[in-house]
Coordinates of C-alpha atoms in Angstrom, one line a residue:
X815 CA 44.7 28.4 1.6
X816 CA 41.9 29.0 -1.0
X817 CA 38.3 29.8 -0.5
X818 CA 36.2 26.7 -0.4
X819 CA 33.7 27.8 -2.8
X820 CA 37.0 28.9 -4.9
X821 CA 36.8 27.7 -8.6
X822 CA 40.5 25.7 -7.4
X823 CA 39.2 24.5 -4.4
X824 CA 36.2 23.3 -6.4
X825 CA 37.8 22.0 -9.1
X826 CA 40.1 20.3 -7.1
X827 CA 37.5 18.4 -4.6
X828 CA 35.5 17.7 -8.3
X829 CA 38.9 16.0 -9.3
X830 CA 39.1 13.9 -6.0
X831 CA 35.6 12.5 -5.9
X832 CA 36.1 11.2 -9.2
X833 CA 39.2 9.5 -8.5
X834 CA 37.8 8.0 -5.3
X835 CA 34.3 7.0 -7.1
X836 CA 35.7 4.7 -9.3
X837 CA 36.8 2.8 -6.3
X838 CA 33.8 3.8 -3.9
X839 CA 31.7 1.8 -6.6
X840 CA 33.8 -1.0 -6.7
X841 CA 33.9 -1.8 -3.1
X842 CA 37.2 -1.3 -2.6
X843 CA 36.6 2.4 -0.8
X844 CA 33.7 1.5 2.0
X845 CA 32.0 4.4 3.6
X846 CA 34.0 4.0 6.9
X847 CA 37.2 4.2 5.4
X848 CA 36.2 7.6 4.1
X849 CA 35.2 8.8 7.6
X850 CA 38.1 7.7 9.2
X851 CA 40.4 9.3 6.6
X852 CA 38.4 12.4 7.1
X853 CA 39.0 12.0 10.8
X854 CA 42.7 11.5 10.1
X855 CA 43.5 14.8 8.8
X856 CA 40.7 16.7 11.3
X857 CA 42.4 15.1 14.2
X858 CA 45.9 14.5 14.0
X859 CA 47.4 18.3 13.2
X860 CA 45.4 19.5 16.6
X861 CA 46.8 16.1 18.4
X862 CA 50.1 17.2 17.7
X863 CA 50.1 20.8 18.1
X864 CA 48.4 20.7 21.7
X865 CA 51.9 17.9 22.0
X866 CA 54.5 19.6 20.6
X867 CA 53.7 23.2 19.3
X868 CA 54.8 26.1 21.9
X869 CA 50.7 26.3 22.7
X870 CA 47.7 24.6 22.6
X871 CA 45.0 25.1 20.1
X872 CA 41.6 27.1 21.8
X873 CA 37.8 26.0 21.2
X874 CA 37.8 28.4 18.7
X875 CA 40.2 26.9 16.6
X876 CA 39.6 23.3 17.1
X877 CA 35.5 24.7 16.3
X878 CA 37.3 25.8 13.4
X879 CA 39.1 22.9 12.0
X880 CA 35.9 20.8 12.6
X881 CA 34.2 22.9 10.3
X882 CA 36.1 22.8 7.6
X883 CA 36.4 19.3 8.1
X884 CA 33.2 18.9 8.1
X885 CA 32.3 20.8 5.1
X886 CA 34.9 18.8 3.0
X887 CA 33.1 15.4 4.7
X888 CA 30.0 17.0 3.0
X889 CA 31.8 17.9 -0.4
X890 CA 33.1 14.6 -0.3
X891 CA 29.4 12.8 0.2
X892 CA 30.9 10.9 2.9
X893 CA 27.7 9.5 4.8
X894 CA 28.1 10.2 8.7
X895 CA 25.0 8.2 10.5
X896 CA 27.6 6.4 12.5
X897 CA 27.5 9.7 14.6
X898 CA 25.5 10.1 17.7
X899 CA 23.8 13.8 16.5
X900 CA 23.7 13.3 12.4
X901 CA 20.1 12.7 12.9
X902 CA 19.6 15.9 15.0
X903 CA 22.3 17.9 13.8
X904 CA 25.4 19.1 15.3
X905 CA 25.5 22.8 17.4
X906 CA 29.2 23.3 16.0
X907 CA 32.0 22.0 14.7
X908 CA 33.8 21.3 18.4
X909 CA 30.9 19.0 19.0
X910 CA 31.0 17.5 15.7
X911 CA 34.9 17.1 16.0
X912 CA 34.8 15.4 19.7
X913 CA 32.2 13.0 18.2
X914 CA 34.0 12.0 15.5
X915 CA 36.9 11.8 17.7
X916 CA 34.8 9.2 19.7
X917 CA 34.1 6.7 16.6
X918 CA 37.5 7.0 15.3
X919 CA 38.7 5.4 18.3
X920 CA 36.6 2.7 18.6
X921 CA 36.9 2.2 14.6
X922 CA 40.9 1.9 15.4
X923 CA 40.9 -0.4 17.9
X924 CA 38.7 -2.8 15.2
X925 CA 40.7 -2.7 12.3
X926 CA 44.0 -1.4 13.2
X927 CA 46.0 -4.7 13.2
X928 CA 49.4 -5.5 11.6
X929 CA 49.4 -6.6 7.9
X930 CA 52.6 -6.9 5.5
X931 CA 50.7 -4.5 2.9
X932 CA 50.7 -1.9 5.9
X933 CA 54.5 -2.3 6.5
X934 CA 55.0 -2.4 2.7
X935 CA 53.1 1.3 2.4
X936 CA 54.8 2.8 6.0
X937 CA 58.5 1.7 4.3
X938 CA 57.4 3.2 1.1
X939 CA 56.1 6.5 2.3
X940 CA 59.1 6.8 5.0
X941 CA 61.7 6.3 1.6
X942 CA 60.4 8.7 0.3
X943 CA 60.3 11.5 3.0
X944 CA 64.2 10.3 4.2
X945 CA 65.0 10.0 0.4
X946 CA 67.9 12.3 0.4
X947 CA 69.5 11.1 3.5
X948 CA 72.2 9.3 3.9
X949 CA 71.6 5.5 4.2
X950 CA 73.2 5.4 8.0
X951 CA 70.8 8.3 9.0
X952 CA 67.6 6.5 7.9
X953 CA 67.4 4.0 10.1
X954 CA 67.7 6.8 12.7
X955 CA 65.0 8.6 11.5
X956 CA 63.0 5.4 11.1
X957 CA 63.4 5.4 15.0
X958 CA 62.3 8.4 15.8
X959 CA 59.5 8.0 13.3
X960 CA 58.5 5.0 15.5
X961 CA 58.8 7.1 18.9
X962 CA 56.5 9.3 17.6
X963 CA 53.3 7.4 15.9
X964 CA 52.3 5.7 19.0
X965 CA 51.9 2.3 19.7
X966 CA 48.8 1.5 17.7
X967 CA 49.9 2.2 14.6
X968 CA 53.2 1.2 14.9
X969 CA 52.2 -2.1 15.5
X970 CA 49.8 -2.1 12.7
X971 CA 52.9 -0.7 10.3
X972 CA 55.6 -3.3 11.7
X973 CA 58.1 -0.8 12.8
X974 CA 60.8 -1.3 15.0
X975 CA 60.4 -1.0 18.4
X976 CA 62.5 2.3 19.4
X977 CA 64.5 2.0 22.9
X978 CA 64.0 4.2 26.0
X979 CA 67.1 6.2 24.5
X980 CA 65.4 7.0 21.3
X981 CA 62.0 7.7 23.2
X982 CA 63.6 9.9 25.0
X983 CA 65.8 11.8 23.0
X984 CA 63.3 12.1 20.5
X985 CA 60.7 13.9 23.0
X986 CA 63.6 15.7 24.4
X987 CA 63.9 17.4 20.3
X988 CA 61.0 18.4 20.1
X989 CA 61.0 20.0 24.0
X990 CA 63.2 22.1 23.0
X991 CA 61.9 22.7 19.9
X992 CA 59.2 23.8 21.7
X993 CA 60.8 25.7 24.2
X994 CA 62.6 28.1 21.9
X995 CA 59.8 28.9 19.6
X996 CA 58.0 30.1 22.6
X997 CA 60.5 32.1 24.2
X998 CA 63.0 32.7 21.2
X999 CA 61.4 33.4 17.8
X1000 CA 59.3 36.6 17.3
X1001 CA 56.2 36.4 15.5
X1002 CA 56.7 35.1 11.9
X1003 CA 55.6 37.8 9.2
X1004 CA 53.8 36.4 6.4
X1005 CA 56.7 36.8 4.0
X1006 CA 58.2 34.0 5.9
X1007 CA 55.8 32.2 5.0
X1008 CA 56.7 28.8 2.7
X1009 CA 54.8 28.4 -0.7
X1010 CA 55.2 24.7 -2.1
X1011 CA 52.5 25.5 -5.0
X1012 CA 52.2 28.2 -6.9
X1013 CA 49.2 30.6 -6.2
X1014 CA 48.1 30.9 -9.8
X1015 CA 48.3 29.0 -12.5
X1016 CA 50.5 29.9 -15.6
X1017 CA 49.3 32.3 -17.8
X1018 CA 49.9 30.4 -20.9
X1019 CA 49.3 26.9 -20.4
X1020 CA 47.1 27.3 -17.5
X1021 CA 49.1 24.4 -15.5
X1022 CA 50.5 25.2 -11.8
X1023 CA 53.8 23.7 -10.4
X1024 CA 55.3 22.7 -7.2
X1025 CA 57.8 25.4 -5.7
X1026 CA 59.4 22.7 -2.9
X1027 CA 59.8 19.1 -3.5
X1028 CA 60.9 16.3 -1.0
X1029 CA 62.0 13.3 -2.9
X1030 CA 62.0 13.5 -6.8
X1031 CA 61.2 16.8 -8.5
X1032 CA 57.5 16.3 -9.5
X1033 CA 55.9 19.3 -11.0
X1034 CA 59.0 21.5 -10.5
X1035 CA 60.3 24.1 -13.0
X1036 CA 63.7 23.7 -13.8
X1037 CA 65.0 27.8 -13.4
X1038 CA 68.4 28.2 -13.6
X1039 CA 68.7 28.2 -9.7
X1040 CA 66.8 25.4 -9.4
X1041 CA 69.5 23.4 -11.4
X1042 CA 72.9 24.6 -10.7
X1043 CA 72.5 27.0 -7.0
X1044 CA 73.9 25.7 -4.1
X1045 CA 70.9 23.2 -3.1
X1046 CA 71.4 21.6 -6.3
X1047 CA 75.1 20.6 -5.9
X1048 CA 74.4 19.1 -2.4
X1049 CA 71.7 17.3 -4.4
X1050 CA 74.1 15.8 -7.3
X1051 CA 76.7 15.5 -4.5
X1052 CA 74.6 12.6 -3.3
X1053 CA 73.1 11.6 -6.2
X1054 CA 69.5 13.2 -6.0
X1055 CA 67.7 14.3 -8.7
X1056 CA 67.0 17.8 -9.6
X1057 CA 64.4 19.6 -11.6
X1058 CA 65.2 18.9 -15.5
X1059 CA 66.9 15.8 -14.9
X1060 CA 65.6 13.0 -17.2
X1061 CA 63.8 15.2 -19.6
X1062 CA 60.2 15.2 -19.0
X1063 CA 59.9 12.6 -16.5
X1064 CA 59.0 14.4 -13.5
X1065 CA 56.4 17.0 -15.7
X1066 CA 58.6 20.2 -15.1
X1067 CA 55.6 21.8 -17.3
X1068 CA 53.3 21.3 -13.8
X1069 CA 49.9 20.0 -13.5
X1070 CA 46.3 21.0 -14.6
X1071 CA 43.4 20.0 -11.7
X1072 CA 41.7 18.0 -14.2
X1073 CA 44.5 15.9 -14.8
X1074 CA 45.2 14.9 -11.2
X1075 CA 46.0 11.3 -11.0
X1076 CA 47.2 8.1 -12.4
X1077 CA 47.7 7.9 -16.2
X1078 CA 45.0 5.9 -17.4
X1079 CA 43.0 8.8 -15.7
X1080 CA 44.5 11.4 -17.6
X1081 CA 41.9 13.0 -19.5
X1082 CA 39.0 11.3 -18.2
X1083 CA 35.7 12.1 -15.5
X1084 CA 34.9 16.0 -17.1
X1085 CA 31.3 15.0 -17.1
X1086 CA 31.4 13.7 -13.4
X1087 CA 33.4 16.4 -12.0
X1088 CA 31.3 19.2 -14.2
X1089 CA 28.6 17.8 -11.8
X1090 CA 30.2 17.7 -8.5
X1091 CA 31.3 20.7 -9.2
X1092 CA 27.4 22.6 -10.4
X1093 CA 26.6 20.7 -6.6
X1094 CA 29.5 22.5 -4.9
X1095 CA 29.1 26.2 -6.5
X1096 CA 25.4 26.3 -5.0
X1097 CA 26.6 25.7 -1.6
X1098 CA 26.1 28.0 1.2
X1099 CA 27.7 29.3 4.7
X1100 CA 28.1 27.2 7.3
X1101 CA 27.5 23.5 7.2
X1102 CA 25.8 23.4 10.3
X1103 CA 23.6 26.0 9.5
X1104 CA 21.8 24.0 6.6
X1105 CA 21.3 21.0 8.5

């Protein structure tokens, strides 16, 4: 992960605010959308670790993760007066997580309902992460995606309705999962470790690429292993794609930060971001210490 007052990190939360501005303005972004999107990514990864990882997370780290998430929330501008201490100021980021914790629920059980366009998105995203399985394997994995989101949202995304079976077989995976990586895996060393971006950007054009891809191969260079090692024969086998293929399509040159996003945004919010960004450089330590 990079440094939050990195000039990627930087450059890359400059590059967000500007994409989401344009629709913040318009009224098609509101404020609590934001909050709850922040509360999303603060909540869910310590939710399913303390579930299925081979131990929970401590204070410390769940301090932790409210932190950061809190200091992006900041980066972002996102306003949090629906919090009970925003006026007084929050001791930590535990307290500041378990009160956002608080208003996410209550904000899901007021707009969380069932609508085509969420069942149109959840199909969408779920092709894409089961892309290269089989067609008879995907509505498996569609089940177990459903035994897994909880009842709430899968009501609100229209998915099926898994049996007991797939309930518990499902839970019974990832028990066992569990199980082994507490008593059968030793420590993973950091050269284990997966890279799906490259650290640095290339010294030439100044772009970065993907490493890993999951569907089609965005971003990906085509290397020689890339297009004709063993991976890459299981992917023609079935008729995937794999870096190279179509030309240009998929950039194989990689991306630049200030590029991020759809095409008619190409090129576009330097001034914007060149602001956010002079904000973002002059901030300091903790975000609960400058309250």
């Amino acid at each position: 992960m990079n440094d939050p007052s990195s000039p990627r990190a930087i450059q890359a939360i400059s590059r967000m605010n500007f994409l989401h501005g344009r629709y913040h303005k318009a009224g098609k972004i509101l404020n609590s959308d934001m909050l709850y999107t922040l509360s999303v990514f603060a909540l869910e990864p310590v939710r399913w670790i303390n579930k299925y990882e081979w131990r929970t997370l401590t204070d410390i780290e769940r301090c932790a993760s409210g932190t950061y998430w809190k200091a992006m929330g900041d980066a972002m501008e996102i306003d949090m007066s629906v919090l009970p201490s925003c006026s007084s100021g929050w001791k930590d980021g535990l307290q500041w997580l378990e009160e956002v914790e608080t208003w996410s629920l209550v904000y899901e059980e007021q707009h969380m309902t069932s609508s085509e366009n969420n069942a149109r998105l959840a199909n969408a995203n779920l092709d894409v992460i089961f892309f290269n399985l089989p067609s008879s394997m995907k509505i498996i994995a569609k089940n177990a995606v459903s035994a897994i989101v909880g009842e709430r949202l899968r009501r609100a995304m229209i998915l099926p309705e898994p049996c007991n079976f797939t309930h518990r077989a499902v839970h019974a995976v990832l028990m066992i999962r569990r199980f082994i990586l507490l008593y059968c895996c030793l420590p993973r060393p950091n050269f284990f470790r997966k890279e799906r971006l490259s650290r640095k950007p290339d010294s030439q054009t100044g772009h970065y690429n993907a490493i890993e891809y999951l569907s089609y191969p965005w971003y990906v260079k085509p290397t020689w292993l890339r297009r004709w090692g063993p991976w890459a024969f299981v992917l023609r086998a079935i008729g995937r794609k794999v870096p190279g293929d179509d030309g240009n399509r998929y950039a194989p040159e990689g991306y630049r930060l200030e590029e991020v996003g759809p095409e008619s945004q190409k090129g576009k919010g330097g001034p914007e971001m060149e602001r956010t960004a002079l904000r973002l450089q002059h901030r300091k330590g903790c975000p609960f210490t400058s309250q």
